[in-house]
Coordinates of C-alpha atoms in Angstrom, one line a residue:
M1 CA 81.4 7.4 -36.6
V2 CA 81.3 11.2 -36.3
S3 CA 82.9 12.5 -32.9
N4 CA 81.2 15.0 -30.8
Y5 CA 81.9 18.7 -31.6
L6 CA 83.2 19.3 -28.1
L7 CA 85.8 22.1 -27.4
L8 CA 88.5 20.2 -25.9
E9 CA 91.5 22.1 -27.2
E10 CA 90.8 24.8 -24.6
P11 CA 90.4 22.9 -21.2
I12 CA 87.8 24.3 -18.9
R13 CA 88.8 25.4 -15.5
M14 CA 86.8 23.1 -13.2
A15 CA 85.9 25.6 -10.6
S16 CA 84.2 27.5 -13.3
I17 CA 81.6 24.9 -13.6
L18 CA 80.3 26.0 -10.1
E19 CA 79.7 29.7 -11.3
P20 CA 76.1 30.5 -12.0
S21 CA 75.1 31.0 -15.6
K22 CA 74.3 34.4 -17.0
P23 CA 70.6 34.7 -18.0
N24 CA 69.8 35.2 -21.7
F25 CA 66.6 36.3 -23.3
F26 CA 66.6 33.2 -25.4
P27 CA 66.9 30.2 -23.0
A28 CA 69.0 28.3 -25.6
M29 CA 69.8 28.2 -29.2
T30 CA 68.4 24.6 -29.3
K31 CA 64.6 24.6 -29.8
I32 CA 62.2 22.9 -27.4
I33 CA 59.0 21.3 -28.6
G34 CA 56.4 20.8 -25.9
T35 CA 53.5 18.5 -26.3
L36 CA 50.3 20.2 -25.1
G37 CA 47.7 17.9 -23.1
P38 CA 45.8 17.5 -20.0
N39 CA 48.4 18.9 -17.6
S40 CA 49.6 21.7 -20.0
R41 CA 46.6 23.3 -21.8
S42 CA 45.5 26.1 -19.6
V43 CA 46.4 29.6 -20.7
E44 CA 48.6 30.0 -17.5
V45 CA 50.6 26.9 -17.9
I46 CA 51.1 27.4 -21.6
S47 CA 52.3 31.0 -21.0
G48 CA 54.8 29.6 -18.4
C49 CA 56.0 27.1 -21.2
L50 CA 56.5 29.8 -23.6
K51 CA 58.5 31.9 -21.1
A52 CA 60.5 28.9 -20.1
G53 CA 61.6 28.3 -23.8
M54 CA 59.0 26.4 -25.7
S55 CA 59.0 27.6 -29.3
V56 CA 56.9 24.9 -30.9
A57 CA 53.6 23.3 -29.6
R58 CA 52.8 19.7 -30.6
F59 CA 49.3 18.3 -30.6
D60 CA 48.8 14.5 -30.0
F61 CA 45.5 13.3 -31.2
S62 CA 45.9 10.0 -29.1
W63 CA 44.6 12.0 -26.3
G64 CA 41.2 13.8 -26.4
D65 CA 39.0 14.7 -29.4
A66 CA 39.2 17.4 -32.0
E67 CA 37.2 19.8 -29.7
F68 CA 39.7 19.2 -26.8
H69 CA 42.6 20.1 -29.0
Q70 CA 40.7 23.2 -30.6
E71 CA 40.3 24.6 -27.1
T72 CA 43.9 23.9 -26.3
L73 CA 45.0 25.7 -29.5
E74 CA 42.7 28.7 -28.6
N75 CA 44.4 28.8 -25.2
L76 CA 47.8 28.8 -27.0
K77 CA 46.8 31.8 -29.1
V78 CA 46.0 33.8 -26.0
A79 CA 49.1 32.8 -24.3
I80 CA 51.2 34.0 -27.3
K81 CA 49.4 37.4 -27.3
T82 CA 49.9 37.7 -23.6
T83 CA 53.6 36.7 -23.6
K84 CA 54.5 38.2 -26.9
K85 CA 56.5 35.0 -27.7
L86 CA 56.1 33.3 -31.2
C87 CA 55.1 29.7 -31.3
A88 CA 54.6 27.3 -34.2
A89 CA 52.2 24.3 -34.1
V90 CA 53.0 20.7 -35.2
K91 CA 50.5 17.8 -35.4
K92 CA 51.6 14.3 -34.6
G93 CA 51.3 11.9 -37.6
D94 CA 48.4 9.4 -37.5
D95 CA 48.8 6.0 -35.9
I96 CA 46.4 3.0 -36.1
F97 CA 45.0 2.8 -32.6
I98 CA 43.2 -0.5 -31.6
G99 CA 42.3 1.2 -28.3
Q100 CA 43.5 3.3 -25.3
Y101 CA 44.1 2.6 -21.7
L102 CA 42.8 5.5 -19.8
F103 CA 44.9 5.6 -16.8
T104 CA 48.3 7.3 -16.0
G105 CA 51.4 5.2 -17.0
R106 CA 49.6 3.4 -19.8
E107 CA 51.6 1.3 -22.1
T108 CA 51.1 1.8 -25.9
T109 CA 52.9 -1.4 -26.9
S110 CA 51.2 -4.1 -24.9
V111 CA 49.0 -5.6 -27.8
W112 CA 50.9 -7.5 -30.5
L113 CA 49.3 -8.0 -33.8
E114 CA 50.1 -10.2 -36.9
V115 CA 48.8 -8.8 -40.1
S116 CA 47.1 -11.7 -42.0
E117 CA 45.5 -9.8 -45.0
V118 CA 45.4 -6.4 -46.7
K119 CA 42.2 -5.7 -48.5
D120 CA 42.3 -2.3 -50.2
E121 CA 42.3 0.3 -47.4
D122 CA 41.5 -2.4 -44.7
V123 CA 44.3 -4.2 -42.7
V124 CA 43.1 -7.6 -41.2
C125 CA 45.2 -8.5 -38.1
L126 CA 45.3 -11.3 -35.6
I127 CA 45.8 -10.4 -32.1
K128 CA 48.4 -12.6 -30.6
N129 CA 47.7 -11.9 -26.9
S130 CA 44.6 -11.0 -24.6
A131 CA 43.5 -7.4 -24.7
I132 CA 40.7 -5.2 -24.1
L133 CA 39.8 -2.7 -26.9
A134 CA 38.5 0.6 -25.7
G135 CA 38.9 4.4 -26.2
P136 CA 38.4 6.9 -29.0
L137 CA 39.2 6.2 -32.7
Y138 CA 39.8 9.0 -35.4
T139 CA 39.5 9.0 -39.0
L140 CA 41.9 10.8 -41.4
H141 CA 39.1 13.1 -42.3
V142 CA 38.6 14.5 -38.7
I143 CA 42.3 15.1 -38.2
S144 CA 43.0 16.6 -41.6
T145 CA 39.8 18.9 -41.2
W146 CA 41.3 20.2 -37.9
G147 CA 44.7 20.8 -39.4
L148 CA 43.2 22.7 -42.4
R149 CA 41.1 24.9 -40.3
N150 CA 44.1 25.7 -38.1
K151 CA 46.7 25.8 -40.8
I152 CA 49.4 23.8 -39.0
D153 CA 53.0 24.5 -39.6
F154 CA 54.4 21.2 -39.4
L155 CA 53.1 17.5 -39.7
S156 CA 55.0 14.8 -38.0
L157 CA 54.8 11.7 -40.3
S158 CA 54.8 8.7 -38.1
Y159 CA 56.5 5.5 -39.0
A160 CA 58.1 6.8 -42.4
R161 CA 59.6 3.8 -44.1
R162 CA 60.5 5.2 -47.6
A163 CA 60.7 8.5 -49.4
E164 CA 57.4 7.7 -51.1
D165 CA 55.6 8.0 -47.8
V166 CA 56.7 11.5 -47.5
R167 CA 55.7 12.2 -51.0
H168 CA 52.2 10.8 -50.5
A169 CA 51.9 13.0 -47.3
R170 CA 52.9 16.1 -49.2
D171 CA 50.6 15.4 -52.1
F172 CA 47.6 15.0 -49.5
L173 CA 48.6 18.3 -47.9
S174 CA 48.9 20.2 -51.3
K175 CA 45.4 19.0 -52.2
L176 CA 44.0 20.7 -49.1
G177 CA 45.1 24.1 -50.5
D178 CA 46.1 26.2 -47.4
L179 CA 48.4 23.3 -46.2
N180 CA 50.6 23.2 -49.2
Q181 CA 53.2 25.2 -47.2
T182 CA 53.0 22.7 -44.2
Q183 CA 56.4 21.0 -43.7
V184 CA 56.5 17.3 -43.5
F185 CA 59.0 15.9 -40.9
A186 CA 59.6 12.1 -41.2
K187 CA 59.6 10.2 -38.0
I188 CA 62.1 7.4 -38.1
E189 CA 60.7 4.6 -35.9
N190 CA 61.6 1.3 -37.4
V191 CA 64.5 -0.6 -39.2
E192 CA 62.9 0.0 -42.6
G193 CA 63.1 3.7 -42.1
L194 CA 66.6 3.5 -40.8
I195 CA 67.6 1.5 -44.0
H196 CA 65.9 4.1 -46.2
F197 CA 67.2 7.0 -44.2
D198 CA 69.1 8.7 -47.0
E199 CA 66.2 8.8 -49.4
I200 CA 63.7 9.9 -46.7
L201 CA 66.0 12.8 -45.8
Q202 CA 66.2 14.0 -49.2
E203 CA 62.5 14.2 -49.5
A204 CA 61.5 15.3 -46.1
D205 CA 61.8 18.9 -44.6
G206 CA 63.1 17.5 -41.4
I207 CA 63.7 14.3 -39.4
I208 CA 62.5 13.1 -36.0
L209 CA 64.6 10.5 -34.4
A210 CA 62.1 8.4 -32.3
R211 CA 64.6 6.6 -30.2
G212 CA 61.8 4.9 -28.0
N213 CA 60.2 3.0 -30.8
L214 CA 63.4 2.4 -32.7
G215 CA 65.1 1.3 -29.6
I216 CA 62.8 -1.7 -29.6
D217 CA 64.2 -3.0 -32.9
L218 CA 67.8 -1.9 -32.5
P219 CA 70.2 -3.5 -30.0
P220 CA 70.7 -1.1 -27.2
E221 CA 74.5 -0.7 -27.9
K222 CA 73.7 0.5 -31.5
V223 CA 71.2 3.4 -30.7
F224 CA 74.0 5.9 -29.9
L225 CA 75.6 5.0 -33.3
Y226 CA 72.4 5.7 -35.3
Q227 CA 71.9 9.0 -33.3
K228 CA 75.3 10.4 -34.2
E229 CA 75.2 9.4 -37.8
A230 CA 71.6 10.4 -38.5
L231 CA 72.3 13.8 -36.8
Y232 CA 75.3 14.4 -38.8
K233 CA 73.6 13.6 -42.1
C234 CA 70.8 16.1 -41.2
N235 CA 73.4 18.7 -40.3
I236 CA 75.2 18.4 -43.5
A237 CA 71.9 18.5 -45.6
G238 CA 70.9 21.6 -43.7
K239 CA 67.6 20.1 -42.5
P240 CA 66.3 20.1 -38.9
A241 CA 66.8 17.2 -36.7
I242 CA 64.7 16.5 -33.6
I243 CA 65.5 14.1 -30.7
T244 CA 62.8 12.4 -28.6
R245 CA 62.6 10.5 -25.3
V246 CA 65.3 12.4 -23.2
V247 CA 63.9 13.1 -19.9
D248 CA 61.2 10.5 -19.2
S249 CA 61.7 10.6 -15.4
M250 CA 60.6 14.3 -15.3
T251 CA 57.0 13.1 -16.0
D252 CA 56.7 12.4 -12.3
N253 CA 60.0 14.2 -10.8
L254 CA 61.2 17.7 -10.5
R255 CA 64.8 16.8 -11.7
P256 CA 66.1 14.6 -14.4
T257 CA 68.4 11.7 -13.8
R258 CA 72.1 12.2 -14.2
A259 CA 72.0 10.1 -17.3
E260 CA 69.2 11.9 -18.7
A261 CA 70.9 15.3 -18.2
T262 CA 74.1 14.0 -20.0
D263 CA 71.8 12.6 -22.7
V264 CA 70.3 16.0 -23.5
A265 CA 73.8 17.6 -23.5
N266 CA 75.1 15.0 -25.8
A267 CA 72.1 15.4 -28.3
V268 CA 73.1 19.1 -28.6
L269 CA 76.7 18.3 -29.2
D270 CA 75.8 15.6 -31.7
G271 CA 74.0 18.3 -33.6
S272 CA 70.2 18.3 -32.7
D273 CA 68.2 21.2 -33.6
A274 CA 65.3 20.6 -31.2
I275 CA 64.4 18.5 -28.1
L276 CA 60.8 17.0 -28.3
L277 CA 59.2 16.5 -25.1
G278 CA 56.1 14.2 -25.1
A279 CA 54.7 12.7 -22.0
E280 CA 57.0 15.0 -19.7
T281 CA 54.6 18.0 -20.7
L282 CA 51.6 16.1 -21.9
R283 CA 50.7 14.6 -18.6
G284 CA 53.8 15.3 -16.6
L285 CA 53.5 17.0 -13.2
Y286 CA 56.1 19.6 -14.0
P287 CA 55.7 20.8 -17.8
I288 CA 57.2 24.3 -17.0
E289 CA 60.1 23.3 -14.9
T290 CA 61.0 20.3 -17.4
I291 CA 61.1 22.9 -20.4
S292 CA 63.2 25.3 -18.2
T293 CA 65.6 22.5 -17.1
V294 CA 66.1 21.1 -20.7
G295 CA 66.7 24.7 -21.8
K296 CA 69.4 25.3 -19.3
I297 CA 71.2 21.9 -20.1
C298 CA 71.1 22.9 -23.8
S299 CA 72.4 26.2 -23.1
E300 CA 75.4 24.8 -21.2
A301 CA 76.3 22.3 -24.0
E302 CA 76.1 25.0 -26.6
K303 CA 78.9 26.9 -24.8
V304 CA 81.5 24.2 -25.5
Y305 CA 80.3 23.3 -29.0
N306 CA 83.2 23.5 -31.3
Q307 CA 81.7 25.7 -34.1
D308 CA 85.0 26.1 -35.9
L309 CA 85.5 22.4 -36.4
Y310 CA 81.9 21.8 -37.5
S311 CA 82.0 24.7 -40.0
K312 CA 85.1 23.6 -41.5
K313 CA 83.9 19.9 -42.1
T314 CA 80.6 21.4 -43.5
V315 CA 82.4 23.5 -46.0
K316 CA 84.6 20.7 -47.0
Y317 CA 81.6 18.5 -47.6
V318 CA 79.7 21.0 -49.6
G319 CA 82.8 21.4 -51.9
E320 CA 83.5 23.7 -54.8
P321 CA 82.0 25.5 -56.5
M322 CA 79.6 26.6 -53.8
T323 CA 76.2 27.9 -54.8
H324 CA 75.7 31.5 -54.7
L325 CA 73.4 31.4 -51.6
E326 CA 75.4 28.8 -49.9
S327 CA 78.7 31.1 -50.4
I328 CA 76.9 34.0 -48.8
A329 CA 75.7 32.2 -45.8
S330 CA 79.0 30.7 -45.0
S331 CA 80.8 34.0 -45.5
A332 CA 78.3 35.7 -43.1
V333 CA 79.0 33.3 -40.3
R334 CA 82.7 33.4 -40.8
A335 CA 82.6 37.2 -40.7
A336 CA 80.4 37.1 -37.4
V337 CA 82.8 34.7 -35.9
K338 CA 85.9 36.8 -36.8
V339 CA 84.6 40.1 -35.5
K340 CA 82.7 38.5 -32.5
A341 CA 79.4 39.9 -33.6
S342 CA 76.4 39.7 -31.1
V343 CA 73.9 38.8 -33.8
I344 CA 73.5 37.9 -37.5
I345 CA 70.5 39.7 -39.1
C346 CA 69.3 38.1 -42.4
F347 CA 66.7 39.5 -44.7
T348 CA 64.7 36.8 -46.3
S349 CA 61.3 36.1 -48.1
S350 CA 61.3 32.3 -48.3
G351 CA 63.4 31.7 -45.1
R352 CA 66.0 29.7 -47.1
A353 CA 68.7 32.1 -46.8
A354 CA 68.3 32.3 -43.0
R355 CA 68.2 28.5 -42.7
L356 CA 71.4 28.1 -44.8
I357 CA 73.2 30.6 -42.2
A358 CA 72.0 28.6 -39.4
K359 CA 73.2 25.5 -41.0
Y360 CA 76.8 26.6 -40.3
R361 CA 75.9 26.7 -36.5
P362 CA 77.1 30.3 -35.8
T363 CA 77.8 30.8 -32.0
M364 CA 75.5 33.9 -32.0
P365 CA 71.6 34.0 -32.7
V366 CA 70.5 34.5 -36.2
L367 CA 67.6 37.0 -36.5
S368 CA 65.6 36.2 -39.6
V369 CA 63.7 39.2 -40.8
V370 CA 61.1 37.7 -43.1
I371 CA 59.8 40.2 -45.6
P372 CA 56.2 39.3 -46.7
R373 CA 55.4 38.7 -50.6
L374 CA 52.1 39.6 -52.0
K375 CA 50.5 36.7 -54.0
T376 CA 47.2 35.5 -55.4
N377 CA 45.3 32.3 -56.1
Q378 CA 43.1 34.1 -58.7
L379 CA 40.4 34.6 -56.2
Q380 CA 42.1 36.8 -53.6
W381 CA 45.4 38.6 -52.8
T382 CA 47.2 37.6 -49.7
F383 CA 50.6 38.3 -48.0
S384 CA 52.9 35.4 -47.5
G385 CA 55.4 35.3 -44.7
A386 CA 53.8 34.1 -41.6
F387 CA 54.4 30.5 -42.3
E388 CA 57.9 31.0 -43.1
A389 CA 58.5 33.0 -40.1
R390 CA 56.9 30.4 -37.7
Q391 CA 58.8 27.6 -39.5
S392 CA 62.1 29.1 -38.4
L393 CA 61.1 28.4 -34.8
I394 CA 62.3 24.7 -35.2
V395 CA 65.9 25.5 -36.6
R396 CA 68.5 25.8 -34.0
G397 CA 69.8 29.3 -33.6
L398 CA 67.1 30.9 -35.8
F399 CA 64.8 33.4 -34.4
P400 CA 62.2 35.1 -36.7
M401 CA 60.8 38.5 -37.1
L402 CA 58.0 39.4 -39.5
A403 CA 58.6 42.7 -41.3
D404 CA 55.8 45.2 -42.0
A405 CA 53.8 43.9 -45.0
R406 CA 54.1 47.2 -46.8
H407 CA 57.8 46.5 -47.4
P408 CA 58.4 45.0 -50.8
A409 CA 60.0 41.6 -51.3
E410 CA 62.9 43.1 -53.2
P411 CA 63.4 46.2 -51.1
V412 CA 65.2 49.4 -52.2
R413 CA 68.0 50.9 -50.2
A414 CA 65.8 53.2 -48.3
T415 CA 63.4 50.4 -47.4
N416 CA 66.4 48.1 -46.6
E417 CA 67.6 50.7 -43.9
S418 CA 64.2 51.3 -42.5
V419 CA 63.7 47.6 -42.0
L420 CA 67.2 47.2 -40.5
K421 CA 66.5 50.0 -38.1
V422 CA 63.4 48.1 -36.9
A423 CA 65.4 44.8 -36.5
L424 CA 68.2 46.6 -34.6
D425 CA 65.6 48.2 -32.2
H426 CA 64.0 44.8 -31.7
G427 CA 67.4 43.3 -30.9
K428 CA 68.2 46.0 -28.5
A429 CA 64.7 45.8 -27.0
V430 CA 65.1 42.0 -26.2
G431 CA 68.7 42.3 -25.0
L432 CA 70.4 40.7 -28.0
I433 CA 72.3 44.0 -28.9
K434 CA 74.1 46.5 -26.7
P435 CA 76.0 49.7 -27.5
H436 CA 79.3 49.3 -29.2
D437 CA 78.3 45.6 -30.3
R438 CA 79.1 44.6 -33.9
V439 CA 76.3 43.0 -36.1
V440 CA 76.6 41.2 -39.3
V441 CA 73.7 41.8 -41.8
C442 CA 73.0 39.6 -44.8
Q443 CA 70.7 41.3 -47.3
K444 CA 69.9 41.7 -51.0
V445 CA 70.4 45.2 -52.6
G446 CA 69.2 45.1 -56.2
D447 CA 70.6 42.0 -57.8
A448 CA 73.6 41.8 -55.4
S449 CA 73.8 39.7 -52.3
V450 CA 75.6 41.8 -49.6
V451 CA 77.3 40.9 -46.2
K452 CA 78.2 43.9 -44.2
I453 CA 79.4 44.5 -40.6
I454 CA 77.9 47.4 -38.5
E455 CA 79.4 48.7 -35.3
L456 CA 76.8 50.2 -33.2
E457 CA 77.2 53.6 -31.5
D458 CA 75.8 54.6 -28.1

């Protein structure tokens, strides 16, 4: 079992725990995913969620119809423009719903089915207990049409059992044209997915640890072990890992339980990239306060995260010789830690270089400057970059910035300096950078990859 990366060699002065935390522009390096629903779909509430620290909005089609979610998405767009906060969109994977109880506190596991026969695309089941079937049903066509129209950034693939499930989802998205860039996150919810975890991780863009459903199949005393090992594997692979079901009590209460607060902190120390809030924001009474509270807990846990120990283990696992890009990424993080830089700025087109830097868990934010590329599908010319920028919003410590589309993908020195100045000005404006701070810049000049340290003047 992999131990927590907790900074124990420097004991904390107990009285310091009572000192108020300093406010930051980014509530936490760990990202927060909020599910938008009946209690969190107005422009006002969504704006509050964005300001509180939500970086990804999740749409759950087990609530409401396509029109309901379209209205919510339009409200999200207005809130983004109002708050000037970036936000990505993820659609929950499709479940087979036999019905829906339309009251608060509904239970989704109260009907037990036994599969008796599979006919082509039909599954014949025998209901093993008494139940009343009611509520809306969706077809794959309705949901995929909505996703295509709105160009979703992520797809959460529910009940992923094997790598083949992820490949099928990716093939389906690629046939839809504009969704070929949509990232597929595999949701591990049963023992079969747990058994084939390694092959699923290799195929998926990220992993969602659905502890609620998996906790039904696993003995309670084994859940923590699964969480630690799964997060460690994701960290080493450099793929985002998301934890669910952390503050269930905040659906109805303004404060989490002590056990829940500790659970959130341990998820951060174990290596989680993001915390996913479901019912807490979808139908909870305090969506904004929940996001704010989770962000504060994450921020405190990040302060005692042992980056040095984690980085050494990651380098050891990667081995030698490193790839060129991996070497540049690890060097940039080492340099930033040694000179106590306030931020790492990374120029990227695909987002891969910035994600590799974030893989080494630097203690400072990584500003990913995405430079658009001109591409064509033989019918029209378009600029790429928006997808890559938004998809950075789910990676711990990574904060994207989309550069001017007039800058080329392989910039010359003059253009490099121009984009760097814009990035530095942005960092100053949001409070990331102050006079006399040191900044580490990772960029490409011609065919050479360069890591340089800049000390800012007044």
